[in-house]
Amino acid sequence: MVDKPQIIAHVEKSLNFTLFDCKWIPCSAKFVVLGNHARGTGALQIYEVSKGEVKLLKEREKTKAFKCGTFGAASLQQRNLATGDFDGKLSVWDLENVDTPVYHAPAHKEIINCIDGVGGLGIGEGAPEIVTGSRDGSVKVWDPRQKDLPVATMEPSESEARRDCWTVAFGNAYSPTERCVCAGYDNGDIKLFDLRNMALRWETNVKNGVCSVEFDRKDIDMNKMVATTLESKFHVFDMRTQHPTKGFASLSEKAHKSTVWLARHLPQNRDVFMTCGGSGTLNLWQYSYPDKRVQADDKGVDMGVAGTVSLLQNVTLSTQPIAGFDWSPDKVGLCVCTAFDQCLRVLIVTKLNRL
Amino acid sequence: MASPDKALEIQMQVRQNASEMQDFLKDLDSWEDDIKKKDEQLKTQKEGHEPVLPPIRNRAAAKKKKKKVKTEEKKEETGAGQQNGQQKKPKRISGYDYRSWDKFDVDQELEKLEDEQKESSSEYESESDSEKALEQQRLMQQALMEKDRGNAFFKEGKYEEAMSCYTTGMDADPKNAVLPANRAMALLKLNRYEDAVRDCTLALDLDPTYTKAYHRRATARMELNKLEDAKRDYEKVLSLDPSNKQAQAELRKIKKALEPATKKSEEVIEIKKTKPQPKDPSHVVRPINKPVHLRSKKPLRRLVIEEIGGEEDRIMFQPSTNLQATELPSFSSEETAQIPVENSEKLKTGGEEKKVRENLIQEVDDSPNVDVPQINVNRPSNVERKKPTSPRDQQPVVTSAPPAVPGAPATALQMQADWRRLHGYPQLLYQYFKQIPPSMYVKLFQQSLESDILNGIMLLLRDHYLPNKDDVYNVLRSMSEVKRFNMAIMFMSTKDKQVVVEVFKGLKLLGHQSQQDIEALCKKYGVNV
């Protein structure tokens, strides 16, 4: 129907370096773009949306290319950006003074593929923490108060083969002590670590490399989680009920006809999420819960029931994969995305408040 | 019917969507303003209250392990600590205190750092600041070391190694402005000018008063031919350091290079005009000796020599060519003095030989094609003459095609050359000659009126002027005022005289002039009409 939300490209800007990630600076009309110049140095640029165009406010060139960044562990006053670079170094930057990092740790031996933060921005409880996943197969949790050493490390034992960790996400941070980290690997493994017990809580394999995992909300009791994979598939897990053997209930959906690179939930509505595809397409989905979320199996043990997901809108923006996407936490429907065609686009999604 | 309703519905929806978009955009603008205000507020508002954060995860496990070690260490330290209690915490050395930095032992400090890390975690938060500061200073020291190493490589000429040293130094201490500037210098030496400009900009971001960085950036920009930017940088250098001689010299160079491109074409001509003719009183004109490979390669043209009986004349007038040569400068300078204004207007006269055009193009440089009032040029363009292009250099006309009518000549030499060239084409000769105003004759010929030219002119008058009813009288009169006119008249053959008679007859017929004038003129010409 024509009543669907519309995805409109508001501003499109072509840059001269490879873009890997973009993140809105919380509580502002600015966003940060991270990438990699052709000469191998890192690019960090801050743009501001104003009157129908984006203005470059600041840019810095750093010695190593940036892969990913997050504001998740930053306080609202300081809004420090945590970045992972191609050298495996984790840095936290104060955007007012981008020349020296506020915190720096030689996190991994290989490129940091993914990063997430929790506990900042007034969201969630507990200490701010950053988690990084790297090609060396390990997932490390950092606390900016502790220098050089991670707070927790999850890595395969010596005998096991090390698989690249492609994505990490925090979740279940509803109390100061409770926290979960979910990690997706290139062989299709999804592992859920419980940081309070320091134990592996659940793992599964979805057959295709996992490009992105995200909980619908970091700061509540685990509700839903989306995992996107290669070969144009994504899975939605219902995380409320864990069955001892069957794990979490899930539904899987085919989309994009190419790798689904990202899934990002709308901050203002946890049942709406956007998936970004390798063919430069964006799909807007809405999840609907089943009538009964829990049902008993034949042995009487509770198990979860997955709902359904419906496609609200799709749009093709580019021919290259859209590898970076972020919803603005302050304005419903405003989002920024970056693609491998070196373009950054500010998009507007209308009618989201009517869903 | 369902379809028109559907269509209507869709139309409505589309309109609604459009209006929603508009609303959204308006809303977006107001939201932007609000959020910017909020942003500013947050920035200025310092952290009001530090939320009580839970302890660092897993710290407890680490604590238990290291507690034993710590207690042992502490016992030792308290013993020694009382003696030199102040030295328990390492003294912070300021970044500008180079002497103590020279004495700074990096390895020792590193060990100390490692020991401190093993201490209790409760001191961590307070110590982390001092450790950070130490870390910073250690990095600064490292940066200075790298800078020195880089400088050593630079002196040896190993610019690549120097560059990599500076890069490591920059990594260690990104705030040091000297390192990117030095790296820029190394890049300059490696001819990587774009990179050098970028590094200088980096250095200037860190320290806007760093003159060396401006200087190097200006040099790099000059190599990249960005003269305006280079000029600005040099001016900045001079504003910071007025006594910088090198910057002054370079700035002057740039200004010179920039100026001619902007000036108008006439002025260029002015400058160029006067240049090759220094007003030295000796009036020495150097003979032109072109090396063999530069001389005109056109085949020599066989000229049919028509003997009109003026052979002696020619021989006689040969030495005068030298005089002509010597008088040329004064003549030309007069010309320039007297006709600068008009000449400046007429730069390009159409129909000139290619070489002249090339000369013009060379001189006029970047100036666009000036829209000048064109031809009917009565004044010659002095330009071509000013270059030492003697008639010799002007390429002989291709005999196959009739030549273009040249502009009015400025010297007798020129005239003779043109004359000879147009010899076979009386019509063109007529046109050419018509260009020359009679009042110019005196100046044009001066001492060098040759009788064959005079005869030729007579022929022209008879054959062309009279039929076209042009002004013959003035021509005749002015001719008569030319020096050596009498000589030329004397050397006229009877045939020539016949021509003159016919001219006068025609003149009489025209009846423009009074009888007396004509008769007076007749006398001068030595004919009786």
PDB file of N, CA, C and O in Angstrom, chain B residues 292-324:
ATOM      1  N   VAL B 292      73.710  28.468 -39.316  1.00  0.00           N
ATOM      2  CA  VAL B 292      73.217  27.852 -40.545  1.00  0.00           C
ATOM      3  C   VAL B 292      71.878  27.141 -40.335  1.00  0.00           C
ATOM      4  O   VAL B 292      70.973  27.218 -41.160  1.00  0.00           O
ATOM      5  N   HIS B 293      71.774  26.470 -39.192  1.00  0.00           N
ATOM      6  CA  HIS B 293      70.574  25.651 -39.020  1.00  0.00           C
ATOM      7  C   HIS B 293      69.330  26.468 -38.706  1.00  0.00           C
ATOM      8  O   HIS B 293      68.240  25.979 -38.757  1.00  0.00           O
ATOM      9  N   LEU B 294      69.533  27.763 -38.409  1.00  0.00           N
ATOM     10  CA  LEU B 294      68.367  28.583 -38.095  1.00  0.00           C
ATOM     11  C   LEU B 294      67.946  29.468 -39.254  1.00  0.00           C
ATOM     12  O   LEU B 294      66.924  30.114 -39.215  1.00  0.00           O
ATOM     13  N   ARG B 295      68.815  29.507 -40.221  1.00  0.00           N
ATOM     14  CA  ARG B 295      68.459  30.395 -41.331  1.00  0.00           C
ATOM     15  C   ARG B 295      67.276  29.833 -42.088  1.00  0.00           C
ATOM     16  O   ARG B 295      66.981  28.648 -42.025  1.00  0.00           O
ATOM     17  N   SER B 296      66.680  30.705 -42.812  1.00  0.00           N
ATOM     18  CA  SER B 296      65.510  30.315 -43.588  1.00  0.00           C
ATOM     19  C   SER B 296      65.884  29.232 -44.590  1.00  0.00           C
ATOM     20  O   SER B 296      66.886  29.328 -45.278  1.00  0.00           O
ATOM     21  N   LYS B 297      65.073  28.217 -44.611  1.00  0.00           N
ATOM     22  CA  LYS B 297      65.415  27.090 -45.457  1.00  0.00           C
ATOM     23  C   LYS B 297      64.677  27.101 -46.785  1.00  0.00           C
ATOM     24  O   LYS B 297      64.775  26.169 -47.570  1.00  0.00           O
ATOM     25  N   LYS B 298      63.945  28.176 -47.001  1.00  0.00           N
ATOM     26  CA  LYS B 298      63.205  28.210 -48.255  1.00  0.00           C
ATOM     27  C   LYS B 298      64.186  28.306 -49.423  1.00  0.00           C
ATOM     28  O   LYS B 298      65.225  28.932 -49.311  1.00  0.00           O
ATOM     29  N   PRO B 299      63.817  27.698 -50.499  1.00  0.00           N
ATOM     30  CA  PRO B 299      64.726  27.759 -51.654  1.00  0.00           C
ATOM     31  C   PRO B 299      64.841  29.194 -52.150  1.00  0.00           C
ATOM     32  O   PRO B 299      63.882  29.970 -52.078  1.00  0.00           O
ATOM     33  N   LEU B 300      65.967  29.490 -52.622  1.00  0.00           N
ATOM     34  CA  LEU B 300      66.180  30.835 -53.143  1.00  0.00           C
ATOM     35  C   LEU B 300      65.359  31.002 -54.414  1.00  0.00           C
ATOM     36  O   LEU B 300      65.299  30.139 -55.273  1.00  0.00           O
ATOM     37  N   ARG B 301      64.760  32.148 -54.482  1.00  0.00           N
ATOM     38  CA  ARG B 301      63.853  32.386 -55.604  1.00  0.00           C
ATOM     39  C   ARG B 301      64.591  33.153 -56.673  1.00  0.00           C
ATOM     40  O   ARG B 301      65.334  34.084 -56.381  1.00  0.00           O
ATOM     41  N   ARG B 302      64.375  32.704 -57.850  1.00  0.00           N
ATOM     42  CA  ARG B 302      65.035  33.405 -58.957  1.00  0.00           C
ATOM     43  C   ARG B 302      64.183  34.618 -59.314  1.00  0.00           C
ATOM     44  O   ARG B 302      63.013  34.511 -59.656  1.00  0.00           O
ATOM     45  N   LEU B 303      64.827  35.762 -59.186  1.00  0.00           N
ATOM     46  CA  LEU B 303      64.119  36.986 -59.524  1.00  0.00           C
ATOM     47  C   LEU B 303      64.544  37.423 -60.905  1.00  0.00           C
ATOM     48  O   LEU B 303      65.723  37.459 -61.235  1.00  0.00           O
ATOM     49  N   VAL B 304      63.573  37.772 -61.677  1.00  0.00           N
ATOM     50  CA  VAL B 304      63.895  38.285 -63.020  1.00  0.00           C
ATOM     51  C   VAL B 304      64.305  39.742 -62.872  1.00  0.00           C
ATOM     52  O   VAL B 304      63.557  40.560 -62.350  1.00  0.00           O
ATOM     53  N   ILE B 305      65.459  40.016 -63.285  1.00  0.00           N
ATOM     54  CA  ILE B 305      65.960  41.387 -63.138  1.00  0.00           C
ATOM     55  C   ILE B 305      65.610  42.155 -64.406  1.00  0.00           C
ATOM     56  O   ILE B 305      66.022  41.807 -65.506  1.00  0.00           O
ATOM     57  N   GLU B 306      64.865  43.188 -64.192  1.00  0.00           N
ATOM     58  CA  GLU B 306      64.478  44.016 -65.322  1.00  0.00           C
ATOM     59  C   GLU B 306      65.395  45.202 -65.360  1.00  0.00           C
ATOM     60  O   GLU B 306      65.409  46.015 -64.443  1.00  0.00           O
ATOM     61  N   GLU B 307      66.104  45.285 -66.388  1.00  0.00           N
ATOM     62  CA  GLU B 307      67.040  46.407 -66.472  1.00  0.00           C
ATOM     63  C   GLU B 307      66.310  47.605 -67.040  1.00  0.00           C
ATOM     64  O   GLU B 307      65.888  47.619 -68.178  1.00  0.00           O
ATOM     65  N   ILE B 308      66.172  48.574 -66.185  1.00  0.00           N
ATOM     66  CA  ILE B 308      65.493  49.772 -66.670  1.00  0.00           C
ATOM     67  C   ILE B 308      66.500  50.879 -66.898  1.00  0.00           C
ATOM     68  O   ILE B 308      66.177  52.003 -67.162  1.00  0.00           O
ATOM     69  N   GLY B 309      67.738  50.537 -66.734  1.00  0.00           N
ATOM     70  CA  GLY B 309      68.754  51.565 -66.897  1.00  0.00           C
ATOM     71  C   GLY B 309      69.128  52.180 -65.569  1.00  0.00           C
ATOM     72  O   GLY B 309      69.807  53.180 -65.486  1.00  0.00           O
ATOM     73  N   GLY B 310      68.665  51.601 -64.516  1.00  0.00           N
ATOM     74  CA  GLY B 310      68.960  52.188 -63.225  1.00  0.00           C
ATOM     75  C   GLY B 310      69.995  51.392 -62.474  1.00  0.00           C
ATOM     76  O   GLY B 310      70.051  51.417 -61.252  1.00  0.00           O
ATOM     77  N   GLU B 311      70.818  50.673 -63.225  1.00  0.00           N
ATOM     78  CA  GLU B 311      71.788  49.834 -62.537  1.00  0.00           C
ATOM     79  C   GLU B 311      72.727  50.650 -61.676  1.00  0.00           C
ATOM     80  O   GLU B 311      73.075  50.285 -60.573  1.00  0.00           O
ATOM     81  N   GLU B 312      73.120  51.794 -62.249  1.00  0.00           N
ATOM     82  CA  GLU B 312      74.024  52.639 -61.463  1.00  0.00           C
ATOM     83  C   GLU B 312      73.336  53.085 -60.189  1.00  0.00           C
ATOM     84  O   GLU B 312      73.938  53.223 -59.146  1.00  0.00           O
ATOM     85  N   ASP B 313      72.066  53.352 -60.371  1.00  0.00           N
ATOM     86  CA  ASP B 313      71.345  53.785 -59.172  1.00  0.00           C
ATOM     87  C   ASP B 313      71.496  52.782 -58.052  1.00  0.00           C
ATOM     88  O   ASP B 313      71.741  53.105 -56.919  1.00  0.00           O
ATOM     89  N   ARG B 314      71.300  51.553 -58.504  1.00  0.00           N
ATOM     90  CA  ARG B 314      71.308  50.533 -57.457  1.00  0.00           C
ATOM     91  C   ARG B 314      72.647  50.474 -56.785  1.00  0.00           C
ATOM     92  O   ARG B 314      72.728  50.377 -55.572  1.00  0.00           O
ATOM     93  N   ILE B 315      73.651  50.526 -57.648  1.00  0.00           N
ATOM     94  CA  ILE B 315      74.987  50.462 -57.067  1.00  0.00           C
ATOM     95  C   ILE B 315      75.197  51.652 -56.154  1.00  0.00           C
ATOM     96  O   ILE B 315      75.708  51.527 -55.047  1.00  0.00           O
ATOM     97  N   MET B 316      74.737  52.789 -56.662  1.00  0.00           N
ATOM     98  CA  MET B 316      74.901  53.996 -55.864  1.00  0.00           C
ATOM     99  C   MET B 316      74.188  53.894 -54.542  1.00  0.00           C
ATOM    100  O   MET B 316      74.686  54.323 -53.532  1.00  0.00           O
ATOM    101  N   PHE B 317      73.014  53.332 -54.621  1.00  0.00           N
ATOM    102  CA  PHE B 317      72.215  53.349 -53.395  1.00  0.00           C
ATOM    103  C   PHE B 317      72.568  52.252 -52.427  1.00  0.00           C
ATOM    104  O   PHE B 317      72.099  52.217 -51.319  1.00  0.00           O
ATOM    105  N   GLN B 318      73.435  51.376 -52.895  1.00  0.00           N
ATOM    106  CA  GLN B 318      73.798  50.299 -51.983  1.00  0.00           C
ATOM    107  C   GLN B 318      74.410  50.803 -50.683  1.00  0.00           C
ATOM    108  O   GLN B 318      73.971  50.432 -49.617  1.00  0.00           O
ATOM    109  N   PRO B 319      75.443  51.701 -50.834  1.00  0.00           N
ATOM    110  CA  PRO B 319      76.003  52.168 -49.553  1.00  0.00           C
ATOM    111  C   PRO B 319      74.953  52.818 -48.689  1.00  0.00           C
ATOM    112  O   PRO B 319      75.057  52.812 -47.477  1.00  0.00           O
ATOM    113  N   SER B 320      73.963  53.335 -49.318  1.00  0.00           N
ATOM    114  CA  SER B 320      72.963  54.000 -48.484  1.00  0.00           C
ATOM    115  C   SER B 320      72.252  53.020 -47.578  1.00  0.00           C
ATOM    116  O   SER B 320      71.686  53.394 -46.572  1.00  0.00           O
ATOM    117  N   THR B 321      72.260  51.777 -48.004  1.00  0.00           N
ATOM    118  CA  THR B 321      71.594  50.808 -47.126  1.00  0.00           C
ATOM    119  C   THR B 321      72.251  50.772 -45.763  1.00  0.00           C
ATOM    120  O   THR B 321      71.618  50.596 -44.757  1.00  0.00           O
ATOM    121  N   ASN B 322      73.564  50.964 -45.788  1.00  0.00           N
ATOM    122  CA  ASN B 322      74.228  50.997 -44.488  1.00  0.00           C
ATOM    123  C   ASN B 322      73.717  52.163 -43.673  1.00  0.00           C
ATOM    124  O   ASN B 322      73.450  52.050 -42.503  1.00  0.00           O
ATOM    125  N   LEU B 323      73.610  53.273 -44.404  1.00  0.00           N
ATOM    126  CA  LEU B 323      73.094  54.446 -43.704  1.00  0.00           C
ATOM    127  C   LEU B 323      71.708  54.164 -43.182  1.00  0.00           C
ATOM    128  O   LEU B 323      71.346  54.522 -42.078  1.00  0.00           O
ATOM    129  N   GLN B 324      70.988  53.514 -44.054  1.00  0.00           N
ATOM    130  CA  GLN B 324      69.636  53.151 -43.609  1.00  0.00           C
ATOM    131  C   GLN B 324      69.708  52.379 -42.307  1.00  0.00           C
ATOM    132  O   GLN B 324      68.988  52.653 -41.383  1.00  0.00           O
TER     133      GLN B 324
END
